[in-house]
Amino acid sequence: MIIIPTIAGFLGLFMVLIVARIALKSSPGTEKMQELSLWIQQGARTFLKREYMVVGIIVIIVFGGLSLAGKWQTAVSFVIGAVCSALAGYTAMSIATSLNGRTAEAAKKGLKPAFSISFSGGISTGLFVTSIGLLGLVFVFIVFKADPMIVSGYAMGASLVALFARAGGGIYTKGADMGADLVGKVEAGIPEDDPRNAGVIADNVGDNVGDIAGLGADLFESYVESIIATLAIGASLLIAPSLIDSSIWGNVASFVALKKPLFLPLYLASWGIIASIIGALSVKVLKSQEPQNALNSGVYIGAILMMIGSFFIIKKMEVSVGLFGAMVGGLFSGLVIGWVSEFYTSSKYKPTRTLAESAQTGPAVVIVNGLGLGMGSTLIPVLILAGATFLGFTLAGMYGVALAAFGMLSILGITLAVDSYGPVADNAGGIAEMAGLGEDVRKTTDKLDAVGNTTAAIGKGFAIGSAAFASLGLFAAYLITINALSTEPITLSLTDPKLMCGLLIGGMIPYLFASLLAGGVGRVAFGVIEEVRRQFKEIPGLMEGKAKPDPTKCVDIAAKGALKNMLIPGILVILIPVVGGFLLGPVVLAGILMGTLVVGLVLGIQTANSGAALDNAKKYIEEGNLGGKGSDAHKAAVVGDTVGDPLKDTIGPSINILIKLMAVISLVLAPLFVR
Amino acid sequence: MIIIPTIAGFLGLFMVLIVARIALKSSPGTEKMQELSLWIQQGARTFLKREYMVVGIIVIIVFGGLSLAGKWQTAVSFVIGAVCSALAGYTAMSIATSLNGRTAEAAKKGLKPAFSISFSGGISTGLFVTSIGLLGLVFVFIVFKADPMIVSGYAMGASLVALFARAGGGIYTKGADMGADLVGKVEAGIPEDDPRNAGVIADNVGDNVGDIAGLGADLFESYVESIIATLAIGASLLIAPSLIDSSIWGNVASFVALKKPLFLPLYLASWGIIASIIGALSVKVLKSQEPQNALNSGVYIGAILMMIGSFFIIKKMEVSVGLFGAMVGGLFSGLVIGWVSEFYTSSKYKPTRTLAESAQTGPAVVIVNGLGLGMGSTLIPVLILAGATFLGFTLAGMYGVALAAFGMLSILGITLAVDSYGPVADNAGGIAEMAGLGEDVRKTTDKLDAVGNTTAAIGKGFAIGSAAFASLGLFAAYLITINALSTEPITLSLTDPKLMCGLLIGGMIPYLFASLLAGGVGRVAFGVIEEVRRQFKEIPGLMEGKAKPDPTKCVDIAAKGALKNMLIPGILVILIPVVGGFLLGPVVLAGILMGTLVVGLVLGIQTANSGAALDNAKKYIEEGNLGGKGSDAHKAAVVGDTVGDPLKDTIGPSINILIKLMAVISLVLAPLFVR
């Protein structure tokens, strides 16, 4: 039975091979472009290698700790998860950085060819992440005989890599971006992506590190965790088959024989990869349309196929349609959260337009309104998420909650493809600018980039929504696990002040974490600024365009700074559930997890949407509205954008990992806490 | 037995009478100063009257609703609470606005006389709020025979008035402030508090409306709610005296005869007023010291007296010293939260200095760092609060939690006196500037104002801490009430997805509320800006100082705008617990309340401290550091301050009310939800 997900996984990898090969055959452009592309690729690879070295040390420490605690199987599973996630991030990033220059080159021929190549980068990321994720999971699942506590180690490994990718990558990308922007646009008065600015390559490296490797690792984690949460809860159902609700699972004999709650998510995930492949190919076929429409169509086709296929899978397995309902609820809520993000952050709609108008009253007003916009944008996603959770539970208990979370991530192959095409287009624009490719090409890449900004905003909304849902699934699995393992029943009642205190403390953690990251961005940006300033001063002829800057220095400063500044928040996040569980007990820890989730969800949505709206308000003005470039409104909007940058690209994405990592560590260590 | 709190209450009022009378006998200054003072007073009175009219309508509606639901006694109690709170706010504001000009006049003679008069304003607010709060409560307590469900109506009335005072006043004060600043300092290039700026009077009115009437109403509410929470939980103990823990409450006979859990908080509150009076008078006696030291000494003397006195009260009542421990834990945690706020927001310490330094890199960096600073500042207060909660519970169960909350507020007379002296000093500075009183006087008032800024920051930290604690007490009372009233046991387990969903939804509410308020501030500021611009344009000779502006127009615009823009968030906050309780049931509502509390606590602390640190970083630069006034760092810091203003003076304080109001409405309506 395990053959189905294996085939689906390899099919996905095969598709990546074909799509990437075709795209890589296109012209890499002029020598200058190839050089720029190579710089970006090498910078990104250097950072990832450094990141993986630091992660490697922590992986070894955790491996040792788990082995000493007698959990060597979990430890092995943990290492496999970390390796798979790192591999996915590295591969996706390598393909994407090989396609940015080619996209710029194709832009000479027009919008469609450029779109086609940049979207090939998206497909590669989307399908590689899901396929490797599923294959690794299936491997662990077989080797360790479906023991959920061991398999959850796989998720923990993925989570650790994601932490570094998101928090480290987030500090890197925004430290470099803010540094390059502040010294270039503000001090030296030269445009964005100007080749004289030594920080620009680091900025472009950052886009790949943060938005491709980071986003990929983030959603890799959500994806495998949503499956593992269903597996863990499913395993608890299999412990006492006589207690199962046969109106949901059919007769007991086939329930046990087929291990339905374990195989259902694997079959659905397999179909999800196929649906994603078809969705992705349809974008390629539909490329005669506007890029945004083609992308939307791809997602919808994937979603509809997912619904149809899963309906038949559920019928075939002879389980309740309620399970179908739970999954579709999650799938639908993912789409809605994406739309809401788009509505709040795209300059096509009123919120961002009003925000742009308020920039006329100065930077302070646009920033306050930007923060307010993000806060207000939490309303619908939270209600939707709560609704899908409640629906899942009503239809199929805690298993339904986890299945709803999986539903949201089921067509990750196509949603991630759409989200991660943006950075390729963004980089193409940067290369076009730096290589001096002329107005027309730049216009085409700008157009692609604008679409990429919208999909990036949707992607960020989706990432936080799915992170919250995945960690809700893990949290449910944690609650079930501690109750199952404890000799006396554990009451998790709100009338217990231990739980109350846990909730209060948990609520503070995302704020503390965000504060540490914000400080890190500031320090890295300052380092980049000093280096760019030094180069302008010390390299003769640089300002006049007669000499070249040395971008590797900036790349180096950003990379070292990012890893240094993420260590304390990173270790903190790992230690809190460990210390909380051992010292304060599983009840306080449950409170901490839920408190972190409650605050992390709204803080994540707020930071993502505030930042994206401020970014797009600035772009809206740059398009010539409200006075256009150089106007007071534009100056105010630039300040707003710079405030929004670390919110949306460092704090927001890192919060996703925070809530998942704490939940998965708690789940893995739950057996040790209860004893 | 009820005579003790009655005497204490009247003693407090008598002290106010003496202190205010003496202060009012001092010279009111020149005619110009009297005119300015009168404008501010009339503006503030006009706003409060309008506010009370709107509140009055809502009070009548709620009164009608409660009466129709057969709860006429609760309805009466509710009206009394609203009237007492409104009376306290109006009186405190009237005294304060009568003393601002007198403080400026006294500043001609030196720092000490000016400090003495401005602190008289503080004492009046502190003692009036606590005395009226306690007297009104005792009255309701006697009339309705100590029925906790009826008495809690008193708290609901106070809460409703506080909502308007904080949210309406907060929009007013920052709308006027931002409007006046943006058009004056930024556009017209004239200094702060310049008499040519038509918005300046509105700004000064706002200080009184927000920081005196608003803070007073806020802490009035916390104060009575912390007492009522102990009463409500205490009443539940008296229902089944045979079940009480005699190691805490002594023998059952005396427990019942003396109604110990009901009278203990009233006796402690009585002593708290006396301790506050002595603390306040000691500030007057110690006026030869530096103002900051004198204020600190006053608070410490009050705290030490409170500890000593309550130890004897608890001994005398023959109850466990554990109750003393719970109360002292709360008292101590209030002091610590104040210190933490001071550490993070005063330019004496590293965080704000580092923040000021980062202003050299531009407005975006200082704002990001300011937000980060506020987020990081949540760590200690949350841990302290969780610790005090846990200690209270360990020593004396849920009653101990409520008693700890009361402990924090027990010496409110002196803490509020210290917190509310600042706005008087601030206004005195404004009047000195507008009346052209010369450099020396202005220096004295600046010195007083700087101390006032520190105490204001401490006050804001204390206000959110006490609000969270008071609503935790109310929440505990709510949980006990729904469990006591329900025929079948209500499980409030985290494994119940209804509770989970409630928590998620509750977590979003403070963000939604904050978003609506931020939008309101922006709209009011815009209205003020347009009016000031219009006056500069249409009144001939205004810019040259030959003609006078018309401040009443700006006062009017701010007042109308504030009340209009707070209606939707205000009604929302009132409706959420009502709709949640009736439609979704008491369990979901419990989740919503706790989720709101968890997020509100950190958001409240963050906004208060981010705003105060940005404000003080600007002032630190204005003192001549890092380039001083006019430098790029200063310009950046001004933008930072303008972003911080609505955070600390509108959103932060309103969040205090949000968490309390929702909890108290739920408690009052609990009997209706359970049926």
PDB file of N, CA, C and O in Angstrom, chain B residues 319-346:
ATOM      1  N   VAL B 319      -7.179  34.611  59.959  1.00  0.00           N
ATOM      2  CA  VAL B 319      -7.095  33.825  58.721  1.00  0.00           C
ATOM      3  C   VAL B 319      -5.623  33.557  58.424  1.00  0.00           C
ATOM      4  O   VAL B 319      -4.732  34.110  59.078  1.00  0.00           O
ATOM      5  N   SER B 320      -5.377  32.708  57.427  1.00  0.00           N
ATOM      6  CA  SER B 320      -4.014  32.257  57.157  1.00  0.00           C
ATOM      7  C   SER B 320      -3.109  33.389  56.667  1.00  0.00           C
ATOM      8  O   SER B 320      -3.552  34.309  55.968  1.00  0.00           O
ATOM      9  N   VAL B 321      -1.829  33.290  57.039  1.00  0.00           N
ATOM     10  CA  VAL B 321      -0.845  34.252  56.537  1.00  0.00           C
ATOM     11  C   VAL B 321      -0.672  34.079  55.025  1.00  0.00           C
ATOM     12  O   VAL B 321      -0.146  34.953  54.343  1.00  0.00           O
ATOM     13  N   GLY B 322      -1.128  32.934  54.497  1.00  0.00           N
ATOM     14  CA  GLY B 322      -1.086  32.713  53.053  1.00  0.00           C
ATOM     15  C   GLY B 322      -1.838  33.804  52.306  1.00  0.00           C
ATOM     16  O   GLY B 322      -1.422  34.242  51.229  1.00  0.00           O
ATOM     17  N   LEU B 323      -2.934  34.275  52.893  1.00  0.00           N
ATOM     18  CA  LEU B 323      -3.700  35.360  52.260  1.00  0.00           C
ATOM     19  C   LEU B 323      -2.857  36.628  52.208  1.00  0.00           C
ATOM     20  O   LEU B 323      -2.897  37.381  51.231  1.00  0.00           O
ATOM     21  N   PHE B 324      -2.093  36.836  53.285  1.00  0.00           N
ATOM     22  CA  PHE B 324      -1.167  37.972  53.303  1.00  0.00           C
ATOM     23  C   PHE B 324      -0.141  37.813  52.177  1.00  0.00           C
ATOM     24  O   PHE B 324       0.134  38.766  51.423  1.00  0.00           O
ATOM     25  N   GLY B 325       0.379  36.588  52.044  1.00  0.00           N
ATOM     26  CA  GLY B 325       1.371  36.327  50.994  1.00  0.00           C
ATOM     27  C   GLY B 325       0.812  36.604  49.612  1.00  0.00           C
ATOM     28  O   GLY B 325       1.477  37.219  48.763  1.00  0.00           O
ATOM     29  N   ALA B 326      -0.428  36.168  49.359  1.00  0.00           N
ATOM     30  CA  ALA B 326      -1.048  36.388  48.051  1.00  0.00           C
ATOM     31  C   ALA B 326      -1.144  37.880  47.762  1.00  0.00           C
ATOM     32  O   ALA B 326      -0.796  38.349  46.666  1.00  0.00           O
ATOM     33  N   MET B 327      -1.612  38.622  48.778  1.00  0.00           N
ATOM     34  CA  MET B 327      -1.789  40.062  48.576  1.00  0.00           C
ATOM     35  C   MET B 327      -0.458  40.764  48.336  1.00  0.00           C
ATOM     36  O   MET B 327      -0.322  41.592  47.432  1.00  0.00           O
ATOM     37  N   VAL B 328       0.536  40.414  49.150  1.00  0.00           N
ATOM     38  CA  VAL B 328       1.844  41.061  49.011  1.00  0.00           C
ATOM     39  C   VAL B 328       2.479  40.715  47.664  1.00  0.00           C
ATOM     40  O   VAL B 328       3.124  41.556  47.038  1.00  0.00           O
ATOM     41  N   GLY B 329       2.259  39.468  47.203  1.00  0.00           N
ATOM     42  CA  GLY B 329       2.760  39.077  45.880  1.00  0.00           C
ATOM     43  C   GLY B 329       2.229  40.013  44.805  1.00  0.00           C
ATOM     44  O   GLY B 329       2.971  40.470  43.933  1.00  0.00           O
ATOM     45  N   GLY B 330       0.933  40.317  44.900  1.00  0.00           N
ATOM     46  CA  GLY B 330       0.326  41.228  43.931  1.00  0.00           C
ATOM     47  C   GLY B 330       0.888  42.638  44.057  1.00  0.00           C
ATOM     48  O   GLY B 330       1.229  43.284  43.061  1.00  0.00           O
ATOM     49  N   LEU B 331       0.991  43.115  45.298  1.00  0.00           N
ATOM     50  CA  LEU B 331       1.515  44.458  45.559  1.00  0.00           C
ATOM     51  C   LEU B 331       2.919  44.605  44.991  1.00  0.00           C
ATOM     52  O   LEU B 331       3.241  45.569  44.285  1.00  0.00           O
ATOM     53  N   PHE B 332       3.742  43.595  45.277  1.00  0.00           N
ATOM     54  CA  PHE B 332       5.127  43.611  44.824  1.00  0.00           C
ATOM     55  C   PHE B 332       5.201  43.564  43.296  1.00  0.00           C
ATOM     56  O   PHE B 332       5.987  44.283  42.678  1.00  0.00           O
ATOM     57  N   SER B 333       4.361  42.724  42.693  1.00  0.00           N
ATOM     58  CA  SER B 333       4.420  42.599  41.235  1.00  0.00           C
ATOM     59  C   SER B 333       4.044  43.924  40.564  1.00  0.00           C
ATOM     60  O   SER B 333       4.587  44.269  39.513  1.00  0.00           O
ATOM     61  N   GLY B 334       3.137  44.687  41.183  1.00  0.00           N
ATOM     62  CA  GLY B 334       2.801  46.003  40.639  1.00  0.00           C
ATOM     63  C   GLY B 334       4.012  46.926  40.631  1.00  0.00           C
ATOM     64  O   GLY B 334       4.261  47.641  39.657  1.00  0.00           O
ATOM     65  N   LEU B 335       4.768  46.893  41.733  1.00  0.00           N
ATOM     66  CA  LEU B 335       5.960  47.740  41.800  1.00  0.00           C
ATOM     67  C   LEU B 335       6.980  47.320  40.741  1.00  0.00           C
ATOM     68  O   LEU B 335       7.561  48.154  40.054  1.00  0.00           O
ATOM     69  N   VAL B 336       7.166  45.991  40.599  1.00  0.00           N
ATOM     70  CA  VAL B 336       8.164  45.501  39.644  1.00  0.00           C
ATOM     71  C   VAL B 336       7.774  45.899  38.216  1.00  0.00           C
ATOM     72  O   VAL B 336       8.616  46.349  37.429  1.00  0.00           O
ATOM     73  N   ILE B 337       6.494  45.745  37.882  1.00  0.00           N
ATOM     74  CA  ILE B 337       6.057  46.112  36.534  1.00  0.00           C
ATOM     75  C   ILE B 337       6.330  47.593  36.269  1.00  0.00           C
ATOM     76  O   ILE B 337       6.759  47.982  35.184  1.00  0.00           O
ATOM     77  N   GLY B 338       6.129  48.414  37.297  1.00  0.00           N
ATOM     78  CA  GLY B 338       6.448  49.833  37.154  1.00  0.00           C
ATOM     79  C   GLY B 338       7.934  50.059  36.888  1.00  0.00           C
ATOM     80  O   GLY B 338       8.305  50.813  35.984  1.00  0.00           O
ATOM     81  N   TRP B 339       8.776  49.368  37.663  1.00  0.00           N
ATOM     82  CA  TRP B 339      10.225  49.530  37.452  1.00  0.00           C
ATOM     83  C   TRP B 339      10.625  49.101  36.054  1.00  0.00           C
ATOM     84  O   TRP B 339      11.450  49.743  35.411  1.00  0.00           O
ATOM     85  N   VAL B 340      10.070  47.970  35.600  1.00  0.00           N
ATOM     86  CA  VAL B 340      10.430  47.468  34.269  1.00  0.00           C
ATOM     87  C   VAL B 340      10.058  48.497  33.203  1.00  0.00           C
ATOM     88  O   VAL B 340      10.841  48.788  32.294  1.00  0.00           O
ATOM     89  N   SER B 341       8.858  49.070  33.336  1.00  0.00           N
ATOM     90  CA  SER B 341       8.450  50.107  32.386  1.00  0.00           C
ATOM     91  C   SER B 341       9.444  51.249  32.408  1.00  0.00           C
ATOM     92  O   SER B 341       9.840  51.758  31.357  1.00  0.00           O
ATOM     93  N   GLU B 342       9.861  51.644  33.598  1.00  0.00           N
ATOM     94  CA  GLU B 342      10.806  52.751  33.696  1.00  0.00           C
ATOM     95  C   GLU B 342      12.131  52.378  33.033  1.00  0.00           C
ATOM     96  O   GLU B 342      12.698  53.158  32.261  1.00  0.00           O
ATOM     97  N   PHE B 343      12.602  51.170  33.312  1.00  0.00           N
ATOM     98  CA  PHE B 343      13.887  50.738  32.749  1.00  0.00           C
ATOM     99  C   PHE B 343      13.855  50.775  31.224  1.00  0.00           C
ATOM    100  O   PHE B 343      14.797  51.223  30.577  1.00  0.00           O
ATOM    101  N   TYR B 344      12.763  50.290  30.656  1.00  0.00           N
ATOM    102  CA  TYR B 344      12.711  50.210  29.200  1.00  0.00           C
ATOM    103  C   TYR B 344      12.445  51.556  28.530  1.00  0.00           C
ATOM    104  O   TYR B 344      12.746  51.724  27.350  1.00  0.00           O
ATOM    105  N   THR B 345      11.850  52.494  29.263  1.00  0.00           N
ATOM    106  CA  THR B 345      11.393  53.698  28.569  1.00  0.00           C
ATOM    107  C   THR B 345      12.080  54.985  29.011  1.00  0.00           C
ATOM    108  O   THR B 345      11.849  56.024  28.400  1.00  0.00           O
ATOM    109  N   SER B 346      12.903  54.929  30.047  1.00  0.00           N
ATOM    110  CA  SER B 346      13.558  56.154  30.482  1.00  0.00           C
ATOM    111  C   SER B 346      14.914  56.287  29.795  1.00  0.00           C
ATOM    112  O   SER B 346      15.643  55.314  29.637  1.00  0.00           O
TER     113      SER B 346
END
